[in-house]
mmCIF file of C-alpha atoms in Angstrom:
data_model
loop_
_atom_site.group_PDB
_atom_site.id
_atom_site.type_symbol
_atom_site.label_atom_id
_atom_site.label_comp_id
_atom_site.label_asym_id
_atom_site.label_seq_id
_atom_site.Cartn_x
_atom_site.Cartn_y
_atom_site.Cartn_z
ATOM 1 C CA UNK A 862 -4.764 -24.587 -3.785
ATOM 2 C CA UNK A 863 -5.636 -23.695 -0.180
ATOM 3 C CA UNK A 864 -6.306 -27.366 0.641
ATOM 4 C CA UNK A 865 -2.994 -28.310 -0.939
ATOM 5 C CA UNK A 866 -1.260 -25.707 1.198
ATOM 6 C CA UNK A 867 0.188 -22.339 0.262
ATOM 7 C CA UNK A 868 1.366 -19.170 1.974
ATOM 8 C CA UNK A 869 -1.148 -16.311 1.699
ATOM 9 C CA UNK A 870 0.282 -12.984 2.849
ATOM 10 C CA UNK A 871 -2.204 -10.162 3.275
ATOM 11 C CA UNK A 872 -0.631 -6.694 3.452
ATOM 12 C CA UNK A 873 -2.353 -3.330 3.060
ATOM 13 C CA UNK A 874 -1.556 -1.962 -0.416
ATOM 14 C CA UNK A 875 -1.233 1.774 -0.839
ATOM 15 C CA UNK A 876 -2.978 3.581 -3.664
ATOM 16 C CA UNK A 877 -1.752 7.125 -4.403
ATOM 17 C CA UNK A 878 -4.044 9.457 -6.349
ATOM 18 C CA UNK A 879 -2.407 12.368 -8.130
ATOM 19 C CA UNK A 880 -3.822 15.460 -9.852
ATOM 20 C CA UNK A 881 -3.162 16.555 -13.469
ATOM 21 C CA UNK A 882 0.161 18.050 -12.389
ATOM 22 C CA UNK A 883 1.319 14.831 -10.781
ATOM 23 C CA UNK A 884 0.876 16.087 -7.183
ATOM 24 C CA UNK A 885 -0.496 13.534 -4.705
ATOM 25 C CA UNK A 886 -3.970 14.496 -3.492
ATOM 26 C CA UNK A 887 -5.057 11.340 -1.695
ATOM 27 C CA UNK A 888 -3.563 8.157 -0.262
ATOM 28 C CA UNK A 889 -5.616 5.183 0.845
ATOM 29 C CA UNK A 890 -5.163 1.518 1.674
ATOM 30 C CA UNK A 891 -6.643 -0.735 -0.995
ATOM 31 C CA UNK A 892 -8.622 -3.784 0.090
ATOM 32 C CA UNK A 893 -8.001 -7.025 -1.797
ATOM 33 C CA UNK A 894 -11.350 -8.422 -3.020
ATOM 34 C CA UNK A 895 -12.408 -11.823 -4.273
ATOM 35 C CA UNK A 896 -12.037 -10.566 -7.835
ATOM 36 C CA UNK A 897 -8.303 -10.009 -7.228
ATOM 37 C CA UNK A 898 -8.008 -13.504 -5.810
ATOM 38 C CA UNK A 899 -9.888 -15.016 -8.752
ATOM 39 C CA UNK A 900 -7.557 -13.409 -11.305
ATOM 40 C CA UNK A 901 -4.591 -14.519 -9.229
ATOM 41 C CA UNK A 902 -5.845 -18.141 -9.249
ATOM 42 C CA UNK A 903 -6.179 -18.071 -13.039
ATOM 43 C CA UNK A 904 -2.681 -16.650 -13.357
ATOM 44 C CA UNK A 905 -1.131 -19.280 -11.095
ATOM 45 C CA UNK A 906 -2.925 -22.141 -12.863
ATOM 46 C CA UNK A 907 -1.551 -20.993 -16.240
ATOM 47 C CA UNK A 908 1.955 -20.519 -14.859
ATOM 48 C CA UNK A 909 1.986 -23.952 -13.292
ATOM 49 C CA UNK A 910 0.718 -25.631 -16.481
ATOM 50 C CA UNK A 911 3.339 -24.088 -18.749
ATOM 51 C CA UNK A 912 6.124 -24.878 -16.297
ATOM 52 C CA UNK A 913 5.148 -28.526 -15.915
ATOM 53 C CA UNK A 914 4.517 -29.008 -19.647
ATOM 54 C CA UNK A 915 7.933 -27.730 -20.640
ATOM 55 C CA UNK A 916 9.668 -29.556 -17.817
ATOM 56 C CA UNK A 917 8.084 -32.821 -19.001
ATOM 57 C CA UNK A 918 9.176 -32.049 -22.572
ATOM 58 C CA UNK A 919 12.717 -31.410 -21.452
ATOM 59 C CA UNK A 920 12.557 -28.057 -23.219
ATOM 60 C CA UNK A 921 14.522 -25.052 -21.883
ATOM 61 C CA UNK A 922 12.552 -22.498 -19.845
ATOM 62 C CA UNK A 923 12.935 -19.820 -17.241
ATOM 63 C CA UNK A 924 11.320 -20.885 -13.989
ATOM 64 C CA UNK A 925 10.238 -18.765 -11.041
ATOM 65 C CA UNK A 926 11.824 -20.502 -8.028
ATOM 66 C CA UNK A 927 11.328 -19.982 -4.329
ATOM 67 C CA UNK A 928 13.523 -22.216 -2.185
ATOM 68 C CA UNK A 929 13.057 -23.500 1.344
ATOM 69 C CA UNK A 930 13.737 -21.039 4.177
ATOM 70 C CA UNK A 931 16.957 -21.003 6.160
ATOM 71 C CA UNK A 932 16.533 -22.724 9.529
ATOM 72 C CA UNK A 933 18.609 -20.154 11.396
ATOM 73 C CA UNK A 934 16.485 -17.269 10.137
ATOM 74 C CA UNK A 935 13.344 -19.131 11.240
ATOM 75 C CA UNK A 936 14.855 -19.607 14.709
ATOM 76 C CA UNK A 937 15.385 -15.843 14.925
ATOM 77 C CA UNK A 938 11.810 -15.231 13.815
ATOM 78 C CA UNK A 939 10.407 -17.598 16.449
ATOM 79 C CA UNK A 940 12.517 -15.914 19.197
ATOM 80 C CA UNK A 941 11.023 -12.546 18.260
ATOM 81 C CA UNK A 942 7.522 -13.981 18.025
ATOM 82 C CA UNK A 943 7.648 -15.530 21.476
ATOM 83 C CA UNK A 944 8.507 -12.153 22.884
ATOM 84 C CA UNK A 945 5.579 -10.461 21.145
ATOM 85 C CA UNK A 946 2.652 -12.815 21.440
ATOM 86 C CA UNK A 947 1.641 -15.650 23.764
ATOM 87 C CA UNK A 948 0.713 -18.473 21.403
ATOM 88 C CA UNK A 949 2.027 -21.996 21.239
ATOM 89 C CA UNK A 950 4.911 -21.952 18.802
ATOM 90 C CA UNK A 951 6.036 -24.995 16.768
ATOM 91 C CA UNK A 952 9.695 -25.982 16.546
ATOM 92 C CA UNK A 953 11.680 -24.341 13.733
ATOM 93 C CA UNK A 954 11.908 -27.643 11.846
ATOM 94 C CA UNK A 955 8.091 -27.722 11.615
ATOM 95 C CA UNK A 956 8.160 -24.370 9.806
ATOM 96 C CA UNK A 957 10.332 -25.812 7.043
ATOM 97 C CA UNK A 958 7.027 -27.242 5.765
ATOM 98 C CA UNK A 959 4.492 -25.038 3.982
ATOM 99 C CA UNK A 960 1.636 -26.425 6.116
ATOM 100 C CA UNK A 961 3.388 -25.369 9.324
ATOM 101 C CA UNK A 962 3.936 -21.801 8.075
ATOM 102 C CA UNK A 963 0.359 -21.609 6.706
ATOM 103 C CA UNK A 964 -0.950 -22.494 10.169
ATOM 104 C CA UNK A 965 1.048 -19.678 11.735
ATOM 105 C CA UNK A 966 -0.291 -17.227 9.109
ATOM 106 C CA UNK A 967 -3.840 -18.272 9.897
ATOM 107 C CA UNK A 968 -3.244 -17.487 13.589
ATOM 108 C CA UNK A 969 -1.857 -14.110 12.662
ATOM 109 C CA UNK A 970 -5.114 -13.190 10.843
ATOM 110 C CA UNK A 971 -6.913 -13.293 14.196
ATOM 111 C CA UNK A 972 -4.588 -10.684 15.735
ATOM 112 C CA UNK A 973 -4.796 -6.912 15.246
ATOM 113 C CA UNK A 974 -1.073 -6.809 14.516
ATOM 114 C CA UNK A 975 -1.265 -9.873 12.263
ATOM 115 C CA UNK A 976 0.001 -8.196 9.084
ATOM 116 C CA UNK A 977 3.024 -6.812 11.012
ATOM 117 C CA UNK A 978 3.900 -10.349 12.132
ATOM 118 C CA UNK A 979 3.301 -11.651 8.611
ATOM 119 C CA UNK A 980 5.796 -9.113 7.374
ATOM 120 C CA UNK A 981 8.375 -10.469 9.828
ATOM 121 C CA UNK A 982 7.795 -13.945 8.562
ATOM 122 C CA UNK A 983 8.067 -12.898 4.926
ATOM 123 C CA UNK A 984 11.450 -11.300 5.612
ATOM 124 C CA UNK A 985 12.591 -14.574 7.165
ATOM 125 C CA UNK A 986 11.929 -16.486 3.960
ATOM 126 C CA UNK A 987 14.131 -16.793 0.866
ATOM 127 C CA UNK A 988 13.517 -14.312 -1.967
ATOM 128 C CA UNK A 989 11.990 -15.641 -5.183
ATOM 129 C CA UNK A 990 14.126 -15.426 -8.315
ATOM 130 C CA UNK A 991 14.439 -16.679 -11.853
ATOM 131 C CA UNK A 992 16.431 -19.801 -12.791
ATOM 132 C CA UNK A 993 16.672 -22.242 -15.656
ATOM 133 C CA UNK A 994 16.530 -25.114 -13.146
ATOM 134 C CA UNK A 995 13.106 -26.247 -11.977
ATOM 135 C CA UNK A 996 13.557 -25.971 -8.211
ATOM 136 C CA UNK A 997 9.877 -25.537 -7.252
ATOM 137 C CA UNK A 998 8.073 -22.679 -5.498
ATOM 138 C CA UNK A 999 8.020 -23.147 -1.763
ATOM 139 C CA UNK A 1000 5.511 -20.373 -0.992
ATOM 140 C CA UNK A 1001 2.937 -21.609 -3.466
ATOM 141 C CA UNK A 1002 3.773 -25.275 -2.658
ATOM 142 C CA UNK A 1003 4.117 -25.973 -6.358
ATOM 143 C CA UNK A 1004 6.824 -28.210 -7.822
ATOM 144 C CA UNK A 1005 6.639 -26.500 -11.231
ATOM 145 C CA UNK A 1006 6.188 -22.743 -11.610
ATOM 146 C CA UNK A 1007 7.051 -20.099 -14.209
ATOM 147 C CA UNK A 1008 6.061 -16.559 -15.041
ATOM 148 C CA UNK A 1009 3.999 -17.067 -18.150
ATOM 149 C CA UNK A 1010 1.249 -14.515 -17.550
ATOM 150 C CA UNK A 1011 0.243 -11.745 -15.129
ATOM 151 C CA UNK A 1012 -2.010 -8.663 -15.090
ATOM 152 C CA UNK A 1013 1.231 -6.628 -15.322
ATOM 153 C CA UNK A 1014 3.468 -7.999 -18.090
ATOM 154 C CA UNK A 1015 7.059 -8.808 -17.052
ATOM 155 C CA UNK A 1016 10.061 -9.499 -19.226
ATOM 156 C CA UNK A 1017 10.113 -13.073 -17.890
ATOM 157 C CA UNK A 1018 6.648 -13.538 -19.434
ATOM 158 C CA UNK A 1019 7.862 -12.285 -22.794
ATOM 159 C CA UNK A 1020 10.847 -14.647 -22.771
ATOM 160 C CA UNK A 1021 8.586 -17.582 -21.912
ATOM 161 C CA UNK A 1022 6.149 -16.542 -24.694
ATOM 162 C CA UNK A 1023 9.009 -16.638 -27.218
ATOM 163 C CA UNK A 1024 10.051 -20.094 -26.144
ATOM 164 C CA UNK A 1025 6.430 -21.320 -26.243
ATOM 165 C CA UNK A 1026 5.870 -19.795 -29.706
ATOM 166 C CA UNK A 1027 9.078 -21.413 -30.995
ATOM 167 C CA UNK A 1028 7.941 -24.781 -29.696
ATOM 168 C CA UNK A 1029 4.454 -24.449 -31.197
ATOM 169 C CA UNK A 1030 5.978 -23.450 -34.529
ATOM 170 C CA UNK A 1031 8.081 -26.624 -34.429
ATOM 171 C CA UNK A 1032 11.422 -24.891 -34.687
ATOM 172 C CA UNK A 1033 14.026 -27.552 -34.083
ATOM 173 C CA UNK A 1034 16.915 -25.214 -33.105
ATOM 174 C CA UNK A 1035 14.919 -23.990 -30.113
ATOM 175 C CA UNK A 1036 16.907 -26.034 -27.644
ATOM 176 C CA UNK A 1037 20.392 -25.089 -28.777
ATOM 177 C CA UNK A 1038 19.433 -21.415 -29.162
ATOM 178 C CA UNK A 1039 17.828 -20.946 -25.781
ATOM 179 C CA UNK A 1040 19.978 -23.242 -23.639
ATOM 180 C CA UNK A 1041 22.952 -20.936 -24.173
ATOM 181 C CA UNK A 1042 21.090 -17.683 -23.482
ATOM 182 C CA UNK A 1043 18.522 -18.446 -20.780
ATOM 183 C CA UNK A 1044 20.870 -18.723 -17.779
ATOM 184 C CA UNK A 1045 22.304 -15.304 -18.413
ATOM 185 C CA UNK A 1046 18.791 -13.861 -19.030
ATOM 186 C CA UNK A 1047 17.464 -15.387 -15.774
ATOM 187 C CA UNK A 1048 20.283 -13.848 -13.745
ATOM 188 C CA UNK A 1049 19.838 -10.484 -15.427
ATOM 189 C CA UNK A 1050 16.072 -10.210 -14.935
ATOM 190 C CA UNK A 1051 16.440 -11.299 -11.291
ATOM 191 C CA UNK A 1052 18.690 -8.293 -10.777
ATOM 192 C CA UNK A 1053 16.505 -5.877 -12.782
ATOM 193 C CA UNK A 1054 13.445 -7.041 -10.776
ATOM 194 C CA UNK A 1055 15.194 -6.013 -7.550
ATOM 195 C CA UNK A 1056 16.133 -2.677 -9.126
ATOM 196 C CA UNK A 1057 12.554 -2.032 -10.294
ATOM 197 C CA UNK A 1058 11.179 -2.820 -6.839
ATOM 198 C CA UNK A 1059 13.628 -0.376 -5.281
ATOM 199 C CA UNK A 1060 12.619 2.277 -7.830
ATOM 200 C CA UNK A 1061 8.920 1.702 -7.158
ATOM 201 C CA UNK A 1062 9.505 1.961 -3.396
ATOM 202 C CA UNK A 1063 11.487 5.171 -3.811
ATOM 203 C CA UNK A 1064 8.785 6.684 -6.015
ATOM 204 C CA UNK A 1065 6.073 5.871 -3.516
ATOM 205 C CA UNK A 1066 8.155 7.263 -0.655
ATOM 206 C CA UNK A 1067 8.608 10.525 -2.596
ATOM 207 C CA UNK A 1068 4.861 10.871 -3.200
ATOM 208 C CA UNK A 1069 4.093 10.036 0.409
ATOM 209 C CA UNK A 1070 6.556 12.685 1.687
ATOM 210 C CA UNK A 1071 4.972 15.250 -0.663
ATOM 211 C CA UNK A 1072 1.509 14.347 0.545
ATOM 212 C CA UNK A 1073 2.394 14.445 4.233
ATOM 213 C CA UNK A 1074 4.320 17.736 3.920
ATOM 214 C CA UNK A 1075 0.862 19.386 3.652
ATOM 215 C CA UNK A 1076 -0.193 17.803 6.910
ATOM 216 C CA UNK A 1077 2.414 18.934 9.412
ATOM 217 C CA UNK A 1078 0.961 19.002 12.921
ATOM 218 C CA UNK A 1079 -1.863 16.607 12.216
ATOM 219 C CA UNK A 1080 -2.389 13.644 14.501
ATOM 220 C CA UNK A 1081 -3.210 10.067 13.504
ATOM 221 C CA UNK A 1082 -3.772 6.710 15.172
ATOM 222 C CA UNK A 1083 -0.936 4.359 14.234
ATOM 223 C CA UNK A 1084 0.526 0.939 14.861
ATOM 224 C CA UNK A 1085 4.245 0.274 15.454
ATOM 225 C CA UNK A 1086 5.292 -1.578 12.309
ATOM 226 C CA UNK A 1087 9.072 -1.763 12.703
ATOM 227 C CA UNK A 1088 11.885 -1.265 15.211
ATOM 228 C CA UNK A 1089 15.320 0.261 14.615
ATOM 229 C CA UNK A 1090 18.279 1.405 16.661
ATOM 230 C CA UNK A 1091 17.444 5.016 15.767
ATOM 231 C CA UNK A 1092 13.732 4.883 16.379
ATOM 232 C CA UNK A 1093 10.534 2.964 15.591
ATOM 233 C CA UNK A 1094 8.356 2.955 12.498
ATOM 234 C CA UNK A 1095 4.648 3.618 12.592
ATOM 235 C CA UNK A 1096 1.994 2.850 9.989
ATOM 236 C CA UNK A 1097 -1.173 4.908 9.608
ATOM 237 C CA UNK A 1098 -4.569 3.512 8.595
ATOM 238 C CA UNK A 1099 -3.928 4.618 4.979
ATOM 239 C CA UNK A 1100 -0.709 2.537 4.915
ATOM 240 C CA UNK A 1101 1.597 5.576 5.136
ATOM 241 C CA UNK A 1102 4.723 4.826 7.233
ATOM 242 C CA UNK A 1103 7.096 7.130 9.044
ATOM 243 C CA UNK A 1104 9.676 7.031 11.825
ATOM 244 C CA UNK A 1105 9.553 8.244 15.408
ATOM 245 C CA UNK A 1106 13.213 8.994 16.345
ATOM 246 C CA UNK A 1107 14.189 8.158 19.920
ATOM 247 C CA UNK A 1108 15.808 11.589 20.118
ATOM 248 C CA UNK A 1109 12.317 13.133 20.158
ATOM 249 C CA UNK A 1110 11.208 11.097 23.183
ATOM 250 C CA UNK A 1111 11.369 12.044 26.827
ATOM 251 C CA UNK A 1112 13.539 9.084 27.740
ATOM 252 C CA UNK A 1113 16.627 7.193 26.529
ATOM 253 C CA UNK A 1114 15.557 3.961 24.869
ATOM 254 C CA UNK A 1115 17.740 0.898 24.578
ATOM 255 C CA UNK A 1116 17.048 -1.154 21.432
ATOM 256 C CA UNK A 1117 17.189 -4.936 21.599
ATOM 257 C CA UNK A 1118 17.699 -6.341 18.106
ATOM 258 C CA UNK A 1119 17.004 -9.932 19.168
ATOM 259 C CA UNK A 1120 13.491 -9.260 20.482
ATOM 260 C CA UNK A 1121 12.892 -6.139 18.369
ATOM 261 C CA UNK A 1122 11.891 -4.074 21.390
ATOM 262 C CA UNK A 1123 13.104 -0.826 22.977
ATOM 263 C CA UNK A 1124 12.989 -0.098 26.702
ATOM 264 C CA UNK A 1125 13.164 3.308 28.376
ATOM 265 C CA UNK A 1126 16.094 3.609 30.780
ATOM 266 C CA UNK A 1127 14.269 5.647 33.434
ATOM 267 C CA UNK A 1128 10.617 4.717 32.771
ATOM 268 C CA UNK A 1129 11.157 1.031 32.006
ATOM 269 C CA UNK A 1130 8.429 1.368 29.332
ATOM 270 C CA UNK A 1131 8.790 -1.199 26.543
ATOM 271 C CA UNK A 1132 8.064 -0.381 22.892
ATOM 272 C CA UNK A 1133 7.216 -3.393 20.760
ATOM 273 C CA UNK A 1134 5.785 -4.314 17.398
ATOM 274 C CA UNK A 1135 2.002 -4.081 17.035
ATOM 275 C CA UNK A 1136 1.638 -1.485 19.805
ATOM 276 C CA UNK A 1137 -1.095 1.133 19.201
ATOM 277 C CA UNK A 1138 0.027 4.745 19.521
ATOM 278 C CA UNK A 1139 -1.022 8.236 18.493
ATOM 279 C CA UNK A 1140 1.460 10.152 16.384
ATOM 280 C CA UNK A 1141 1.820 13.705 15.125
ATOM 281 C CA UNK A 1142 3.453 14.669 11.828
ATOM 282 C CA UNK A 1143 6.483 16.864 12.546
ATOM 283 C CA UNK A 1144 8.468 16.658 9.278
ATOM 284 C CA UNK A 1145 8.070 15.367 5.744
ATOM 285 C CA UNK A 1146 11.080 15.692 3.432
ATOM 286 C CA UNK A 1147 10.553 14.833 -0.278
ATOM 287 C CA UNK A 1148 14.298 15.130 -0.907
ATOM 288 C CA UNK A 1149 15.122 12.395 1.626
ATOM 289 C CA UNK A 1150 11.787 10.700 0.927
ATOM 290 C CA UNK A 1151 11.042 10.434 4.609
ATOM 291 C CA UNK A 1152 8.263 11.218 7.092
ATOM 292 C CA UNK A 1153 9.005 11.941 10.759
ATOM 293 C CA UNK A 1154 6.449 11.456 13.512
ATOM 294 C CA UNK A 1155 6.301 12.489 17.150
ATOM 295 C CA UNK A 1156 4.847 10.043 19.663
ATOM 296 C CA UNK A 1157 2.002 12.248 20.858
ATOM 297 C CA UNK A 1158 0.508 10.129 23.693
ATOM 298 C CA UNK A 1159 3.786 8.854 25.144
ATOM 299 C CA UNK A 1160 3.329 10.517 28.571
ATOM 300 C CA UNK A 1161 -0.140 9.039 28.947
ATOM 301 C CA UNK A 1162 0.938 5.535 27.891
ATOM 302 C CA UNK A 1163 4.114 5.546 30.047
ATOM 303 C CA UNK A 1164 2.197 6.794 33.079
ATOM 304 C CA UNK A 1165 -0.528 4.201 32.570
ATOM 305 C CA UNK A 1166 2.050 1.459 32.373
ATOM 306 C CA UNK A 1167 3.833 2.759 35.464
ATOM 307 C CA UNK A 1168 0.541 2.829 37.418
ATOM 308 C CA UNK A 1169 -0.256 -0.714 36.337
ATOM 309 C CA UNK A 1170 3.175 -1.919 37.464
ATOM 310 C CA UNK A 1171 2.803 -0.115 40.854
ATOM 311 C CA UNK A 1172 -0.564 -1.766 41.457
ATOM 312 C CA UNK A 1173 0.820 -5.153 40.534
ATOM 313 C CA UNK A 1174 3.765 -4.655 42.960
ATOM 314 C CA UNK A 1175 1.426 -3.570 45.787
ATOM 315 C CA UNK A 1176 -0.863 -6.528 45.139
ATOM 316 C CA UNK A 1177 2.047 -8.996 45.095
ATOM 317 C CA UNK A 1178 3.496 -7.368 48.245
ATOM 318 C CA UNK A 1179 0.212 -7.810 50.168
ATOM 319 C CA UNK A 1180 0.018 -11.424 49.088
ATOM 320 C CA UNK A 1181 3.598 -11.974 50.209
ATOM 321 C CA UNK A 1182 2.886 -10.349 53.623
ATOM 322 C CA UNK A 1183 -0.205 -12.494 54.003
ATOM 323 C CA UNK A 1184 1.649 -15.656 53.185
ATOM 324 C CA UNK A 1185 4.584 -14.900 55.564
ATOM 325 C CA UNK A 1186 2.340 -13.820 58.525
ATOM 326 C CA UNK A 1187 2.293 -16.132 61.562
ATOM 327 C CA UNK A 1188 -0.739 -18.446 61.201
ATOM 328 C CA UNK A 1189 -3.396 -18.130 63.881
ATOM 329 C CA UNK A 1190 -4.139 -21.166 65.972
ATOM 330 C CA UNK A 1191 -7.468 -22.749 65.267
ATOM 331 C CA UNK A 1192 -7.419 -24.785 68.483
ATOM 332 C CA UNK A 1193 -10.069 -24.078 71.131
ATOM 333 C CA UNK A 1194 -9.032 -22.804 74.615
ATOM 334 C CA UNK A 1195 -10.573 -24.047 77.867
ATOM 335 C CA UNK A 1196 -11.737 -21.565 80.454
ATOM 336 C CA UNK A 1197 -9.071 -20.600 82.950
ATOM 337 C CA UNK A 1198 -6.286 -22.039 80.891
ATOM 338 C CA UNK A 1199 -3.852 -20.408 78.461
ATOM 339 C CA UNK A 1200 -3.038 -23.676 76.782
ATOM 340 C CA UNK A 1201 -5.068 -24.728 73.782
ATOM 341 C CA UNK A 1202 -6.835 -28.052 73.980
ATOM 342 C CA UNK A 1203 -6.305 -30.483 71.149
ATOM 343 C CA UNK A 1204 -9.308 -31.505 69.140
ATOM 344 C CA UNK A 1205 -9.699 -35.139 68.207
ATOM 345 C CA UNK A 1206 -10.123 -36.075 64.623
ATOM 346 C CA UNK A 1207 -13.155 -38.127 63.781
ATOM 347 C CA UNK A 1208 -12.553 -41.330 61.999
ATOM 348 C CA UNK A 1209 -14.845 -42.114 59.187
#
């Protein structure tokens, strides 16, 4: 599958451990192992086979489709990327191909902020959904794909199982029965999937806020994982995320949505994705499901950046003075004369 080309996104997954009363007692980032990847490969192989088999039979089925990305969204992604990292970027049209995007993802893996950049790319792509039309799966680079099996059973799997069972049993009315119902079912489970993802996210945010409420005042190394007009988001090593509001900073920061950066009005310091900072927990509200951080080492980082800029200016100023100074004559002077004598060039 890798040789054929596919998009492999690697994000830190959060695992929340709770006690017998349901209170969170530990949060850690879970590493994806080769065993996870092996099970995933088996799952994808089965899903592809069922989708192709039923497509060739002309039998009705619900497919998992992931369409090509929008070119304008890819242009915006590249504009942000050029501002963040200095790597040779392909043209947006090249990223309409899975191989082009896979190459970019491979480059991201070599960078400390690679998963942050991968997240930006993922948000630039179309969202997968269910459809009765076989439109292919762009991310997996598969022309036929369905949700037939998974470690966590979905309703789409159950629907496909019913269709497969009906076909194996040789029930003739299968086509007329399912053709009328499947389009509505596909639309419905696409919507309920989005709802369930929102619910899962809200549940995790609630547990995270409860967990961090016991750690007010503690400091953590973090990486800037997102930018917003109200502040910037930071992610801790255990995958916990929270926001640093600009109102808590010692400067007014102007947010640039195009480049996803924020620049201090008086300091000139630029905040950007992937930057390493130290944060302190100042608030965790389970009701609002939010965690608020304070940028603890801002004075040190701003002063260090200011010192670096000052040295660079002095260095460039000295070079400019040296370049504009009147050049000294290299001609030899004869004794008793103020006029330089011209030296003859030797001919070779």
